[in-house]
mmCIF file of C-alpha atoms in Angstrom:
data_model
loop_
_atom_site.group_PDB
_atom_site.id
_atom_site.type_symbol
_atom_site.label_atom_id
_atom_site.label_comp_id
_atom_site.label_asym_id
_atom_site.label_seq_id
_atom_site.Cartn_x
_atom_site.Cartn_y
_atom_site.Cartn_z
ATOM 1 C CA UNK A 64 -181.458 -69.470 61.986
ATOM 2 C CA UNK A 65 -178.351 -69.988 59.830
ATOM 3 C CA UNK A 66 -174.860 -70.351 61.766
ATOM 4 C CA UNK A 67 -171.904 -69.291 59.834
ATOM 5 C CA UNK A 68 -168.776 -71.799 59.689
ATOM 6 C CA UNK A 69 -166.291 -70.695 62.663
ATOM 7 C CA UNK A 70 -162.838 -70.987 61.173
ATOM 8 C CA UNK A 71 -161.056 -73.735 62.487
ATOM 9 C CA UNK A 72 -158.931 -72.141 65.276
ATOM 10 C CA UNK A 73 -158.323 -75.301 67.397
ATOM 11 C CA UNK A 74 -157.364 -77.467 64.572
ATOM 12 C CA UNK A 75 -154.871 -74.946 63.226
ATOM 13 C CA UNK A 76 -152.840 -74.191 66.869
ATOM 14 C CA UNK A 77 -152.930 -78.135 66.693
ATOM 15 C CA UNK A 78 -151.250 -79.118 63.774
ATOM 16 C CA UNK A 79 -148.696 -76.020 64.098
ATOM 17 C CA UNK A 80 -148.254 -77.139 67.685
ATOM 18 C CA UNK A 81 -147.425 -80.743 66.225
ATOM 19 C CA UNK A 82 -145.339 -78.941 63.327
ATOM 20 C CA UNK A 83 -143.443 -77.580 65.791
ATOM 21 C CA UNK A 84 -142.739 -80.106 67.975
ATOM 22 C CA UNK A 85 -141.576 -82.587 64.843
ATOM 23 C CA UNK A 86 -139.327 -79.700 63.716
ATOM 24 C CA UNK A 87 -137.743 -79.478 67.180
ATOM 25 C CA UNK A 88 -137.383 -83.480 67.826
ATOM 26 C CA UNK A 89 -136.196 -84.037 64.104
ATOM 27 C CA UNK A 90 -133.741 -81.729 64.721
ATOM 28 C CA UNK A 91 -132.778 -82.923 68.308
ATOM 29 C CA UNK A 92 -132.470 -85.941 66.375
ATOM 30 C CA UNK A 93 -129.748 -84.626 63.955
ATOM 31 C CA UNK A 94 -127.535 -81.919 65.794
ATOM 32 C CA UNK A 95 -128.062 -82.836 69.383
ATOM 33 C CA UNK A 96 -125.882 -83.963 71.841
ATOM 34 C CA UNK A 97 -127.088 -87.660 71.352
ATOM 35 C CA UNK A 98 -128.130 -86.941 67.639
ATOM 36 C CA UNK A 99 -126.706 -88.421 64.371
ATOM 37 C CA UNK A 100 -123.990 -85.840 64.140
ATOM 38 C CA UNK A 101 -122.514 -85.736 67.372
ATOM 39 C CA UNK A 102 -122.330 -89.893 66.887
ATOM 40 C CA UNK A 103 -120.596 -89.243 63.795
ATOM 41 C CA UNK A 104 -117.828 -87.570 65.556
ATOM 42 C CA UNK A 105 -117.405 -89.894 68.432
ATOM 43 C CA UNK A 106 -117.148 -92.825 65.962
ATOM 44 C CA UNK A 107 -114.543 -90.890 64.122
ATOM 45 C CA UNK A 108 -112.517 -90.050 67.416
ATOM 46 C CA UNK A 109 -112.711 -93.331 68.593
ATOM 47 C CA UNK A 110 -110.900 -94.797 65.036
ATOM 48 C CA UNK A 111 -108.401 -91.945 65.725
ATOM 49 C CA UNK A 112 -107.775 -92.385 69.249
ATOM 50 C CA UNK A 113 -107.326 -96.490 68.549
ATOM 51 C CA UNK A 114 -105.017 -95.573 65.891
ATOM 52 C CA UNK A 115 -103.106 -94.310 68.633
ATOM 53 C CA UNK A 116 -103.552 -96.671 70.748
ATOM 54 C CA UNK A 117 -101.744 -99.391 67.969
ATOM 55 C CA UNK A 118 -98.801 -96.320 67.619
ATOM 56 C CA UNK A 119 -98.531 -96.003 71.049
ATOM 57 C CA UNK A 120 -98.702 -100.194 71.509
ATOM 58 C CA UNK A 121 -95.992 -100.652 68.821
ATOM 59 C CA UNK A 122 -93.234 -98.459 70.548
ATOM 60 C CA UNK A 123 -94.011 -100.301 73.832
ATOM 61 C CA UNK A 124 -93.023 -103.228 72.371
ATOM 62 C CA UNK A 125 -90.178 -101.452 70.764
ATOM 63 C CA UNK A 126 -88.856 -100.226 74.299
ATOM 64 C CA UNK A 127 -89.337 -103.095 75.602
ATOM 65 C CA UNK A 128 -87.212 -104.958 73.053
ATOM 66 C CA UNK A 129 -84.492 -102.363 73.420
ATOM 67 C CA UNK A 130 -84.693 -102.558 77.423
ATOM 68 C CA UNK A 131 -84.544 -106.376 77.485
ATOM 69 C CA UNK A 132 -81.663 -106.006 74.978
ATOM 70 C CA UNK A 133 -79.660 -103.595 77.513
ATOM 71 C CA UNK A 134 -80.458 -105.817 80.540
ATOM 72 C CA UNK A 135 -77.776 -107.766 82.630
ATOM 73 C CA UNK A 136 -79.417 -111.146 81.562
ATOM 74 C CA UNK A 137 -78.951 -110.288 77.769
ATOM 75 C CA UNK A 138 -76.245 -107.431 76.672
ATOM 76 C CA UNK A 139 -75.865 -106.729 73.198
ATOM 77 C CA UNK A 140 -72.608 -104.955 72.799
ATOM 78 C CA UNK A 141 -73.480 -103.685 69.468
ATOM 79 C CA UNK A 142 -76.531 -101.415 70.960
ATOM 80 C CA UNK A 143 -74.575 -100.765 74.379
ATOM 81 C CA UNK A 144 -72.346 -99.020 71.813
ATOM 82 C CA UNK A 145 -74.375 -97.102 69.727
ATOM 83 C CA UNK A 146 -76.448 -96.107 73.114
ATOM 84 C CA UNK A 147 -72.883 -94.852 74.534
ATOM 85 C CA UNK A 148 -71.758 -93.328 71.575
ATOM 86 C CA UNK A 149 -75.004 -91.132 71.079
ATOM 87 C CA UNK A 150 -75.212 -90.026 74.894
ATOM 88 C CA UNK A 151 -71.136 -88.961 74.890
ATOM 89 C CA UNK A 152 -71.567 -87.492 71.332
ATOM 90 C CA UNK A 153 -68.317 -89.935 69.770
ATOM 91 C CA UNK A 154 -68.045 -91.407 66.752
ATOM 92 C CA UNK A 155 -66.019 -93.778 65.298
ATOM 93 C CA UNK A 156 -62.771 -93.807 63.929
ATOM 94 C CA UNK A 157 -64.253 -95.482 59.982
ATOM 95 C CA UNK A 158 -67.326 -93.171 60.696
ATOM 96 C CA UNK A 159 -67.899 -90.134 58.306
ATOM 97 C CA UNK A 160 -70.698 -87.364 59.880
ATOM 98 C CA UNK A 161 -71.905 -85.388 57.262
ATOM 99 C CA UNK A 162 -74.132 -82.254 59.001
#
C-alpha cells in the first residue's frame, strides 16, 4: 500500500496564525495607544507644555516684581504714574501720541 503525502494543513493555519498575530502586535507596537507613535506625541506635548510652563513662570516673576514695586513698603512713583496715567487715559504735557 502506497499513502499519498497529505498537504500540510496544520502547519499552514500555524504559521498564518503566527503571521497574523506578529502583524497585529508589530503594529500594536507602532500606532497603539502605548506604541511608538502615540509616545512620540506625548514627548512632544510635554516640551510644549514646559515651554509654557517657563512663559508662564517668567511673567510670575514679572507680576510679582511690578506688585512688590506698587506695595506700601516700596512705592515707585515713576510706575504709580505710568499705572495711573494708563487706567485714566492722560498723558503728559511733553508727551506726543501718535495713533
Amino acid at each position: 500500500m502506497t499513502r499519498t503525502p497529505r498537504p500540510a494543513f496544520g502547519t499552514f493555519v500555524f504559521f498564518t496564525l503566527a503571521l497574523g498575530l506578529a502583524t497585529y502586535f508589530t503594529f500594536a507596537a507602532v500606532q497603539g495607544d502605548f506604541g511608538l507613535f502615540r509616545r512620540a506625541e506625548i514627548v512632544a506635548e510635554a516640551d510644549a507644555l514646559q515651554k509654557q510652563l517657563t512663559h508662564v513662570q517668567q511673567e510670575v516673576v514679572r507680576m510679582e516684581n511690578l506688585t512688590q514695586r506698587l506695595s506700601d513698603n516700596f512705592l515707585d512713583l515713576d510706575l504709580l504714574d505710568e499705572q495711573a496715567r494708563s487706567v485714566l487715559g492722560m498723558i503728559r504735557a511733553d508727551e506726543i501720541v501718535i495713533r
